[in-house]
mmCIF file of C-alpha atoms in Angstrom:
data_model
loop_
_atom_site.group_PDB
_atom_site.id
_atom_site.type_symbol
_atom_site.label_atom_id
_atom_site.label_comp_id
_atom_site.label_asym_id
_atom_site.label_seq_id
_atom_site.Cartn_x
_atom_site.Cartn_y
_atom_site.Cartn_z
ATOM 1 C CA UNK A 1 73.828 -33.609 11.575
ATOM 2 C CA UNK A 2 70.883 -34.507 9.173
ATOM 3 C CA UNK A 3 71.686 -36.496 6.465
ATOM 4 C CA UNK A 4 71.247 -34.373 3.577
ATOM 5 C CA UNK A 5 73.504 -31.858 4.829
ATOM 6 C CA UNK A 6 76.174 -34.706 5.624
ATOM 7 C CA UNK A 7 75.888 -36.053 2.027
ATOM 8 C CA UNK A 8 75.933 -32.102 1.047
ATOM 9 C CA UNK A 9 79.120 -31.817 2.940
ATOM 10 C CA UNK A 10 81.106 -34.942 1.656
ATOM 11 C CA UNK A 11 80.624 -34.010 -1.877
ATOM 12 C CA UNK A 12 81.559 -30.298 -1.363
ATOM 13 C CA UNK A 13 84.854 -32.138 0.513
ATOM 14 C CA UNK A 14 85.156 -35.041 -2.208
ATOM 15 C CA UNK A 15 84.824 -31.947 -4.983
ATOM 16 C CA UNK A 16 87.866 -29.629 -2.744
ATOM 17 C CA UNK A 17 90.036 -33.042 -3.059
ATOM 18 C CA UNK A 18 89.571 -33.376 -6.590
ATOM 19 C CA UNK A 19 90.270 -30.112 -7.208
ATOM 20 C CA UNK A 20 93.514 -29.583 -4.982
ATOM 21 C CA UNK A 21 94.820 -33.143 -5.095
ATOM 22 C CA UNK A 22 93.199 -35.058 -8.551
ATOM 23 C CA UNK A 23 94.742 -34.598 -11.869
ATOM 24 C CA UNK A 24 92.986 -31.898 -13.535
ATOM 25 C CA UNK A 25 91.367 -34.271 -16.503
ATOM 26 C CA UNK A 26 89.622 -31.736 -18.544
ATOM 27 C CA UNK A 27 91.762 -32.283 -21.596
ATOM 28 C CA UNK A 28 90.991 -36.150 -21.449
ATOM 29 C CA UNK A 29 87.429 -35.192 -20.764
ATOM 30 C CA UNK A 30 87.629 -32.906 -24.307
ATOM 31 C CA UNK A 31 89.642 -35.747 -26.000
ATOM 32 C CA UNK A 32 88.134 -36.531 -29.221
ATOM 33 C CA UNK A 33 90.315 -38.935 -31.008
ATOM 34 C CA UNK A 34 88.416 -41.996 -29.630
ATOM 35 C CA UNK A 35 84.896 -40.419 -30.673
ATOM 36 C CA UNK A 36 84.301 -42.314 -33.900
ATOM 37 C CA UNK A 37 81.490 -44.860 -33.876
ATOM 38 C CA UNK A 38 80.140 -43.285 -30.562
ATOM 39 C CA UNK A 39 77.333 -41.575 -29.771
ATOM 40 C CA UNK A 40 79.033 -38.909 -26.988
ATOM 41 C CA UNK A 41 77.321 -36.286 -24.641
ATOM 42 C CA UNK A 42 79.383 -33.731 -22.848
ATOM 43 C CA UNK A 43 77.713 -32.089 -19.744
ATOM 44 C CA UNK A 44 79.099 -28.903 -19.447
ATOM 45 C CA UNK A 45 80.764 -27.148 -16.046
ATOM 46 C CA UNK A 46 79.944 -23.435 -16.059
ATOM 47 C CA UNK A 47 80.693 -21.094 -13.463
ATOM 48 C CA UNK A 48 79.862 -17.183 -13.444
ATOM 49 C CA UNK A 49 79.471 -14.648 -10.134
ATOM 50 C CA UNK A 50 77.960 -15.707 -7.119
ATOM 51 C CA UNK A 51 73.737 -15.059 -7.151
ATOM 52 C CA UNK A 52 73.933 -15.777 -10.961
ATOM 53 C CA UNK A 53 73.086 -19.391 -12.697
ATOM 54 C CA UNK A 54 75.403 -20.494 -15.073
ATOM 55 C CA UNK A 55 72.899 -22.531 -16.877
ATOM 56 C CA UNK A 56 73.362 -25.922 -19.326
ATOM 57 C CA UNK A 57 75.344 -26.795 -22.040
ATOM 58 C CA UNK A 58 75.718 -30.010 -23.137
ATOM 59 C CA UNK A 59 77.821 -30.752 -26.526
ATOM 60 C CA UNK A 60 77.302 -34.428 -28.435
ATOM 61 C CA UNK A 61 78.738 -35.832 -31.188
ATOM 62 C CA UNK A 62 77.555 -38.294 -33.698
ATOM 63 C CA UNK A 63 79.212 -41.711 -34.813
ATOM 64 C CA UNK A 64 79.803 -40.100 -37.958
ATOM 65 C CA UNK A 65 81.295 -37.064 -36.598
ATOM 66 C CA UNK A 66 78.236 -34.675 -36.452
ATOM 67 C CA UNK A 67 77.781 -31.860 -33.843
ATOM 68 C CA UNK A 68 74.594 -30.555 -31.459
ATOM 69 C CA UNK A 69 75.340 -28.254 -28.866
ATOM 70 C CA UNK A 70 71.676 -27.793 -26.834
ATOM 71 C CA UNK A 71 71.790 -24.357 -25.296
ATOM 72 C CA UNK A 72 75.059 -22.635 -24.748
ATOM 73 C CA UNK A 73 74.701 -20.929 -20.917
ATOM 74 C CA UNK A 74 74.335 -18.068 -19.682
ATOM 75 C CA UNK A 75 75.652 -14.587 -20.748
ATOM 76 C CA UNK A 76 79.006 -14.523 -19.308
ATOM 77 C CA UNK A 77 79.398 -18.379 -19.885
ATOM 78 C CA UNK A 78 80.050 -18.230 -23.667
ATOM 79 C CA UNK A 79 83.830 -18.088 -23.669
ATOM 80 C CA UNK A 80 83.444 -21.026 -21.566
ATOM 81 C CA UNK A 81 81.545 -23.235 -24.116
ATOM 82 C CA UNK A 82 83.459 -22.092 -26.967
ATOM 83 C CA UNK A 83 86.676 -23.383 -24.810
ATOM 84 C CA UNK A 84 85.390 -26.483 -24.572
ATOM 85 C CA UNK A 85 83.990 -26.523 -28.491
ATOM 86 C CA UNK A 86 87.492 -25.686 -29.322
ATOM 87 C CA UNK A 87 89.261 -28.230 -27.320
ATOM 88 C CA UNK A 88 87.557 -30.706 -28.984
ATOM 89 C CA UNK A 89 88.863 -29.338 -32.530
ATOM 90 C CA UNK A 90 85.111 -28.531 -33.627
ATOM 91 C CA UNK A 91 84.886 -25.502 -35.967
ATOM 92 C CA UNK A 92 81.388 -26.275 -37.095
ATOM 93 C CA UNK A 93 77.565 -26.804 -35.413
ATOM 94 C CA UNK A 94 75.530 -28.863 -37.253
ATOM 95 C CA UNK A 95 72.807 -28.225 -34.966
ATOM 96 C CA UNK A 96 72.179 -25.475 -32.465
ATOM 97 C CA UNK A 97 69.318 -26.109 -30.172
ATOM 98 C CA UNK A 98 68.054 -23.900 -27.839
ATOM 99 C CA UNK A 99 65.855 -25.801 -25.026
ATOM 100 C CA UNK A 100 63.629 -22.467 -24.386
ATOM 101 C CA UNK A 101 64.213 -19.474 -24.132
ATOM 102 C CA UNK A 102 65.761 -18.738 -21.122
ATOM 103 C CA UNK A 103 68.960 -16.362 -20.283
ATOM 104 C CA UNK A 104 70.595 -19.178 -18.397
ATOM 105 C CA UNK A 105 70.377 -21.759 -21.412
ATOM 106 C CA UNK A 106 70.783 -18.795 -24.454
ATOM 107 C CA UNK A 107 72.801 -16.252 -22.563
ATOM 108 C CA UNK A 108 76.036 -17.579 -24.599
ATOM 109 C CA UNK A 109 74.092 -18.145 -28.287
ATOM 110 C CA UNK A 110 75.625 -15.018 -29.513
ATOM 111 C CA UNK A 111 79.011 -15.835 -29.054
ATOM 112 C CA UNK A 112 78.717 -19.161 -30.375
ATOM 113 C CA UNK A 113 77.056 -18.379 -33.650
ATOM 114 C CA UNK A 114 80.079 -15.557 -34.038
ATOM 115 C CA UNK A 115 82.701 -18.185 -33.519
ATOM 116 C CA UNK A 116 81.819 -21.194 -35.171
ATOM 117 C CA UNK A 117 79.855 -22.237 -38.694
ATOM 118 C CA UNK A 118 76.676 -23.191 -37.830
ATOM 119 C CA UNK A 119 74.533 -25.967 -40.024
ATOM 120 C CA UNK A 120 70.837 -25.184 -38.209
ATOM 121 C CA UNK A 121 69.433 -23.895 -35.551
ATOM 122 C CA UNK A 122 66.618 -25.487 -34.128
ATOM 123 C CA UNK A 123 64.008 -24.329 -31.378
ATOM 124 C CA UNK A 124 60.227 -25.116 -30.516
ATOM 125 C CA UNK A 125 57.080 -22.683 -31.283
ATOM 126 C CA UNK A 126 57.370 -21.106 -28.628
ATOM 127 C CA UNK A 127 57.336 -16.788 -29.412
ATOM 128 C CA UNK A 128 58.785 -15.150 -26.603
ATOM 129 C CA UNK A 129 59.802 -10.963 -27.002
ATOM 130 C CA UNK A 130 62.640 -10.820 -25.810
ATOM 131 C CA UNK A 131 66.057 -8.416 -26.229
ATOM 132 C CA UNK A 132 68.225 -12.054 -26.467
ATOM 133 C CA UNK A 133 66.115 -13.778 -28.502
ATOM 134 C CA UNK A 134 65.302 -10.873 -31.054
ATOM 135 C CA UNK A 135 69.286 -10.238 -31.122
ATOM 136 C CA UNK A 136 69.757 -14.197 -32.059
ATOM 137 C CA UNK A 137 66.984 -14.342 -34.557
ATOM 138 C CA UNK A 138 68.655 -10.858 -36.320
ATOM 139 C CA UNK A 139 72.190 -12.943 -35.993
ATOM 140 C CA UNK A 140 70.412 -15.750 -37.991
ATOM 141 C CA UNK A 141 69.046 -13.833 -40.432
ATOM 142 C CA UNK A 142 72.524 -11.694 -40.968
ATOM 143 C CA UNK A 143 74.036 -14.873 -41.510
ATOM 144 C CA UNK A 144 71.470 -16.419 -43.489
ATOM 145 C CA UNK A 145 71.094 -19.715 -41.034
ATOM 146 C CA UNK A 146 69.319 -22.503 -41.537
ATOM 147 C CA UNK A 147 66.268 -22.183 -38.741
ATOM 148 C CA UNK A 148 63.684 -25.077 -37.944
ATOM 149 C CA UNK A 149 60.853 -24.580 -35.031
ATOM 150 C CA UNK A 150 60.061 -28.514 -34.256
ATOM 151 C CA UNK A 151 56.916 -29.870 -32.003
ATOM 152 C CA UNK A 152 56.001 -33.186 -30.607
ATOM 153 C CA UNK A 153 55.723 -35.735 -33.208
ATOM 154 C CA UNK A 154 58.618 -34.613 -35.324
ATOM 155 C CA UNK A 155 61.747 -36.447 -35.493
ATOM 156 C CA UNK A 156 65.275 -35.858 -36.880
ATOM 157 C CA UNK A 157 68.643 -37.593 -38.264
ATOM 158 C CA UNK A 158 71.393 -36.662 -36.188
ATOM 159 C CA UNK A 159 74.097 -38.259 -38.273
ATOM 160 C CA UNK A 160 73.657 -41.420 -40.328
ATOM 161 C CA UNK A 161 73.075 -43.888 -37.270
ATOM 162 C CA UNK A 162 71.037 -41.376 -34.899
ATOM 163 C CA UNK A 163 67.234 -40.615 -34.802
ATOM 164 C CA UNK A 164 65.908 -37.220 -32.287
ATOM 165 C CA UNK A 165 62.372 -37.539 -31.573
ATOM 166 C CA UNK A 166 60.733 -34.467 -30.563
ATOM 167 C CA UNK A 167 58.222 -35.472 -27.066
ATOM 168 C CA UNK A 168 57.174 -31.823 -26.361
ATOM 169 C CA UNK A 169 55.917 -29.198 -26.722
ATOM 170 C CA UNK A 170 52.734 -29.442 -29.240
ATOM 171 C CA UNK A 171 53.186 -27.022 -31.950
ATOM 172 C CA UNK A 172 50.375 -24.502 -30.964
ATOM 173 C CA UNK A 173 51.506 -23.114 -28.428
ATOM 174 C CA UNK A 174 50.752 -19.434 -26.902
ATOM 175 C CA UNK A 175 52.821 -17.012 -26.805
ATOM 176 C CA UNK A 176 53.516 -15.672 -23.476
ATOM 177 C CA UNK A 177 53.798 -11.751 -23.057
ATOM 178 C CA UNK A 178 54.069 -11.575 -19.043
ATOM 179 C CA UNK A 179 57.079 -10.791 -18.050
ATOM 180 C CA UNK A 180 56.497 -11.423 -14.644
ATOM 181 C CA UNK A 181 57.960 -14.451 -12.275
ATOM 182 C CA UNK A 182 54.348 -15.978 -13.496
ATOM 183 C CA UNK A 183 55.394 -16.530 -16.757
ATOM 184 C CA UNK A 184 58.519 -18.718 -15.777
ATOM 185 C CA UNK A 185 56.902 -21.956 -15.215
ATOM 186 C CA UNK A 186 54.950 -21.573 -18.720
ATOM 187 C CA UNK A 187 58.112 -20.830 -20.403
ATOM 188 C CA UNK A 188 59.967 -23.718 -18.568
ATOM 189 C CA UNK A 189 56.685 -26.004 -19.331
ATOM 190 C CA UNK A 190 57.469 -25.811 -23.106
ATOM 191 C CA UNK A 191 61.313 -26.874 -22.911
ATOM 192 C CA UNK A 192 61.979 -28.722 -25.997
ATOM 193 C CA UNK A 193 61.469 -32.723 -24.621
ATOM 194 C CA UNK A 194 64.596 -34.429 -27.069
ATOM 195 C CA UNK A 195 64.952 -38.131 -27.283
ATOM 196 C CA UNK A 196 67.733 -39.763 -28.859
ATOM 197 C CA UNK A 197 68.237 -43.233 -30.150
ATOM 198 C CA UNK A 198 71.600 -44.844 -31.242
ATOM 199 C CA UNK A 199 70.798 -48.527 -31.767
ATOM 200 C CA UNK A 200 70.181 -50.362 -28.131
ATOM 201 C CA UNK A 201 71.109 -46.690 -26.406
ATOM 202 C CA UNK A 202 68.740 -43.931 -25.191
ATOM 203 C CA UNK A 203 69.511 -40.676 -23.872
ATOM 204 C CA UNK A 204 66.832 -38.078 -22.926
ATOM 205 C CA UNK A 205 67.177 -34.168 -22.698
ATOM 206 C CA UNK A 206 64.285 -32.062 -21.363
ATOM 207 C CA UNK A 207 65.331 -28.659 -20.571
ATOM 208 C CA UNK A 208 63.581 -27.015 -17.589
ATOM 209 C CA UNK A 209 60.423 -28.659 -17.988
ATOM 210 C CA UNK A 210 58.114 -28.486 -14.505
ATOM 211 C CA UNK A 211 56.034 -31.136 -12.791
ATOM 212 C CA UNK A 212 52.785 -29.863 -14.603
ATOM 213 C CA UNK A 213 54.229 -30.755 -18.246
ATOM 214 C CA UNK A 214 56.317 -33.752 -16.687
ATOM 215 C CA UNK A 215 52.778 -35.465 -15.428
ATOM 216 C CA UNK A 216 51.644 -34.484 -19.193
ATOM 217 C CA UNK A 217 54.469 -36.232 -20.915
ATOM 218 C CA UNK A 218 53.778 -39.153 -18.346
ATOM 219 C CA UNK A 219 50.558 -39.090 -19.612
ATOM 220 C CA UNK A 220 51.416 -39.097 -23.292
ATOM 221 C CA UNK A 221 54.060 -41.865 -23.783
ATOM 222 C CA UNK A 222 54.027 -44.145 -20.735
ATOM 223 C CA UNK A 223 57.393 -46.222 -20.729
ATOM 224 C CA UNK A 224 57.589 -44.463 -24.169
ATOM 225 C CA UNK A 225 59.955 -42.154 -22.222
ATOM 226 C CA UNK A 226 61.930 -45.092 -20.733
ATOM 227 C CA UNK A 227 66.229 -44.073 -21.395
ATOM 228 C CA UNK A 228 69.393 -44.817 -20.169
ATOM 229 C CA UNK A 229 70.636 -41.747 -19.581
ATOM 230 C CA UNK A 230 68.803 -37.957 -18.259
ATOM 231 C CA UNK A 231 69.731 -34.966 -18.122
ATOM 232 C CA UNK A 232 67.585 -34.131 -14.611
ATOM 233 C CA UNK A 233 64.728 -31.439 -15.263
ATOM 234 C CA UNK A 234 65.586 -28.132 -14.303
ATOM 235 C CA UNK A 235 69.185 -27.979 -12.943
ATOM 236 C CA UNK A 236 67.788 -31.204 -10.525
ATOM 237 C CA UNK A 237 65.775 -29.314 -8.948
ATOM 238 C CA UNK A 238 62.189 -29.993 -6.725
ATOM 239 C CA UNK A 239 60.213 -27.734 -9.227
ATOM 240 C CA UNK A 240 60.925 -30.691 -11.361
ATOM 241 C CA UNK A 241 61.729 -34.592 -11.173
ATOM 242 C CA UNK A 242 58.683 -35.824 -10.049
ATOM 243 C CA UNK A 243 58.352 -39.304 -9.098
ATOM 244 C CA UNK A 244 56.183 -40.790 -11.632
ATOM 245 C CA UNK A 245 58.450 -38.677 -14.564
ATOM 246 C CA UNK A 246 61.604 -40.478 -12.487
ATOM 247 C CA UNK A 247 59.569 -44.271 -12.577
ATOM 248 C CA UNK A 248 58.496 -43.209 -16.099
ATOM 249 C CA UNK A 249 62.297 -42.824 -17.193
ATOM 250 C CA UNK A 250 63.936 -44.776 -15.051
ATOM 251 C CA UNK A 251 67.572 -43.749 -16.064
ATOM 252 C CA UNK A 252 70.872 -45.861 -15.443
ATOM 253 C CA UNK A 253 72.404 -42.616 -15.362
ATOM 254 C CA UNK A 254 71.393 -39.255 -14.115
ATOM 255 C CA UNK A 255 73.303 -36.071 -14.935
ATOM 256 C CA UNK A 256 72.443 -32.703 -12.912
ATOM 257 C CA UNK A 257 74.109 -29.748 -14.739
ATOM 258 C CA UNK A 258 73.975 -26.604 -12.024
ATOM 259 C CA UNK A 259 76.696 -24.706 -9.978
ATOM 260 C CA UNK A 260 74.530 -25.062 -6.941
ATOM 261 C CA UNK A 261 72.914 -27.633 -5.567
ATOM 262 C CA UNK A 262 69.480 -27.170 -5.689
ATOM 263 C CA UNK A 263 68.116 -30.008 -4.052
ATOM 264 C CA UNK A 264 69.726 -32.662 -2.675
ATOM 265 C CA UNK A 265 66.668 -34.694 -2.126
ATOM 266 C CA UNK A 266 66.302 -35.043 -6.183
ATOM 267 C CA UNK A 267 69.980 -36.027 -6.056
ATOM 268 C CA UNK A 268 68.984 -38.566 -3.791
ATOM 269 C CA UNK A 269 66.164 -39.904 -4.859
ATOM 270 C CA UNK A 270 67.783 -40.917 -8.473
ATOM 271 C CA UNK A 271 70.407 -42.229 -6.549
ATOM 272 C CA UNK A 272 68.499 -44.473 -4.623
ATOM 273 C CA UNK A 273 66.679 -45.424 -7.828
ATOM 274 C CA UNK A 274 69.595 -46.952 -8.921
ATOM 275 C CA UNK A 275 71.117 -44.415 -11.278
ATOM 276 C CA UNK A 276 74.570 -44.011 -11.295
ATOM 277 C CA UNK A 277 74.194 -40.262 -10.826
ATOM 278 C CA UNK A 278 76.810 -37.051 -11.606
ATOM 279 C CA UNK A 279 76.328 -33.034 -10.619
ATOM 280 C CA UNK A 280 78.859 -31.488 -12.429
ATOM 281 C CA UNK A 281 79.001 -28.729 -9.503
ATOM 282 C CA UNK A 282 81.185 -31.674 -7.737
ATOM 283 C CA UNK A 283 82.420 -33.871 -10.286
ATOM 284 C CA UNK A 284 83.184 -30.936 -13.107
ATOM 285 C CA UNK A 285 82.452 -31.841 -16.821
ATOM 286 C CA UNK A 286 80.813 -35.367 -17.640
ATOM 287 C CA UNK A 287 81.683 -37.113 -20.669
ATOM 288 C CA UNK A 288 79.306 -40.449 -21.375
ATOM 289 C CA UNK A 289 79.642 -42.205 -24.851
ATOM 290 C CA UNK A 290 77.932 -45.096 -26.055
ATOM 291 C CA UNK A 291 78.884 -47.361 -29.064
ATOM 292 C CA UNK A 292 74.803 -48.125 -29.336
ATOM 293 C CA UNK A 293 75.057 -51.314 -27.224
ATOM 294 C CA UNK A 294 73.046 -50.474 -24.157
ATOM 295 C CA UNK A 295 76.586 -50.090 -22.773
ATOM 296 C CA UNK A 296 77.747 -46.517 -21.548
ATOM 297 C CA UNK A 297 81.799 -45.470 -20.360
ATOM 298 C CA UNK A 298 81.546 -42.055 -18.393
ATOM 299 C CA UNK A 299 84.199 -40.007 -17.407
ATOM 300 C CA UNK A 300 84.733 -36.638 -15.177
ATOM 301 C CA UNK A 301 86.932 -33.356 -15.143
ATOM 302 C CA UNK A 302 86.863 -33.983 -11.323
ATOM 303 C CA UNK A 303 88.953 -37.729 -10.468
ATOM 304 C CA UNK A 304 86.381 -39.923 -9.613
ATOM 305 C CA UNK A 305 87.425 -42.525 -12.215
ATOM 306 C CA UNK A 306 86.054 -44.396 -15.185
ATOM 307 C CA UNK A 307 82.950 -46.005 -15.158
ATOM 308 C CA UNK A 308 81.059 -48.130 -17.524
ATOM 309 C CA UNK A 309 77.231 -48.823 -16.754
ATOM 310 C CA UNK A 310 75.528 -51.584 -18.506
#
């Protein structure tokens, strides 16, 4: 048996366990009553039908109690973030991001902004005509939203304790009118590159960005880019997650949000990097929180245990 497909087939077995045998821990996953004076990312577990991707969503909270949720899913995942926003007890979005504008990261914006109070929503230059996106912007402007395109160089306060730094994409940008398979890798070149700094801890969100614009970031900031913890480019896939973007980062911790795997060479080439490293098709919902130490305590729907990574 080759290797990859042995490590594929002890996680799918370790992931059955968990979910026939483990405590289901999704409500101490979405437990929010030790969130104060954290800094706390929750990967999101989506599932739709077979052939379709369910896409990211990742939900953090400030120290001080403010809320970003950076893209929402696909279409039919919506209910399934709004679950988990309302497990948590949150019935307000201070920020909305949207990566790019893709139907697998936007697919569940709708929903969201008709459920909750939303503070801003925030997205890059990027123009792309689309039915989704033209129904979002017409939902923002019906409910009079706060909206703010951002481009490398910017920077906002998330919270009192929290600084984002916008890495990518630069501001002028074209827009791309191609509906074709050909305009997917432009698109996915211009994912919103987030950075986030809480005191002595670094997390780093990148959408669906491609090798091309990984090897331009590279470029650009160096060990500028260096963080504790990734969310892998592109559902951890090989279009993405080059080498010298891996060395560049060089993340304790690795998180791959997809219901498939997509490559279990990426999975194991962070791994044998060093970083402690999570799918959430095989260990469910992530939770890692920070108290700005350099320190991190994760946790996962699926029973693999508490860990703290320092």
């Amino acid at each position: 048996m080759k290797k990859g497909i042995g490590i594929a087939l002890c996680l799918w077995l370790l992931c059955a366990l968990s979910a026939g045998f483990a405590q289901d821990r999704y409500q101490e996953v979405f437990d929010a009553s030790a969130d104060s004076g954290k800094l706390t990312a929750r990967f999101l577990s989506l599932s739709t039908a077979a052939g379709k991707k369910s896409g990211d969503s990742t939900i953090l909270t400030s120290p001080d109690g403010k809320v970003m949720l950076i893209d929402a899913g696909c279409d039919d995942c919506g209910d399934q973030v709004i679950a988990a926003l309302q497990a948590l007890g949150i019935t307000r979005i201070d920020y909305l991001v949207e990566s790019h504008p893709h139907a697998d990261h936007i697919g569940g914006f709708l929903a969201v902004m008709k459920a909750f109070e939303v503070g801003q929503v925030i997205t890059s230059y990027r123009v792309y005509p689309d039915s989704r996106v033209n129904a979002i912007m017409e939902e923002i402007d019906r409910q009079g939203l706060g909206y703010t395109q951002m481009a490398a160089g910017e920077a906002f306060a998330f919270g009192e304790d929290v600084m984002v730094d916008v890495l990518w994409p630069e501001k002028d940008v074209l827009p791309v009118y191609d509906f074709s398979e050909n305009s997917v890798p432009y698109v996915n070149n211009h994912s919103l590159v987030l950075k986030f700094t809480y005191g002595e801890s670094t997390l780093l969100f990148c959408g669906d960005l491609y090798i091309g614009a990984e090897w331009d970031i590279v470029q650009w900031y160096g060990d500028g880019l260096n963080c504790d913890v990734l969310k892998a480019n592109h559902h951890g896939d090989r279009t993405s997650n080059s080498k010298p973007f891996r060395d560049a980062v060089s993340p304790q911790i690795t998180v791959i949000t997809a219901d498939t795997m997509e490559d279990m060479r990426i999975y194991q080439q962070y791994q044998k990097a060093g970083s402690l490293i999570f799918h959430t098709r095989y260990h469910g919902a992530v939770k890692i929180s920070t108290q700005g130490d350099g320190a991190y305590q994760t946790l996962t729907e699926m029973a693999w245990g508490t860990q703290t990574k320092q």
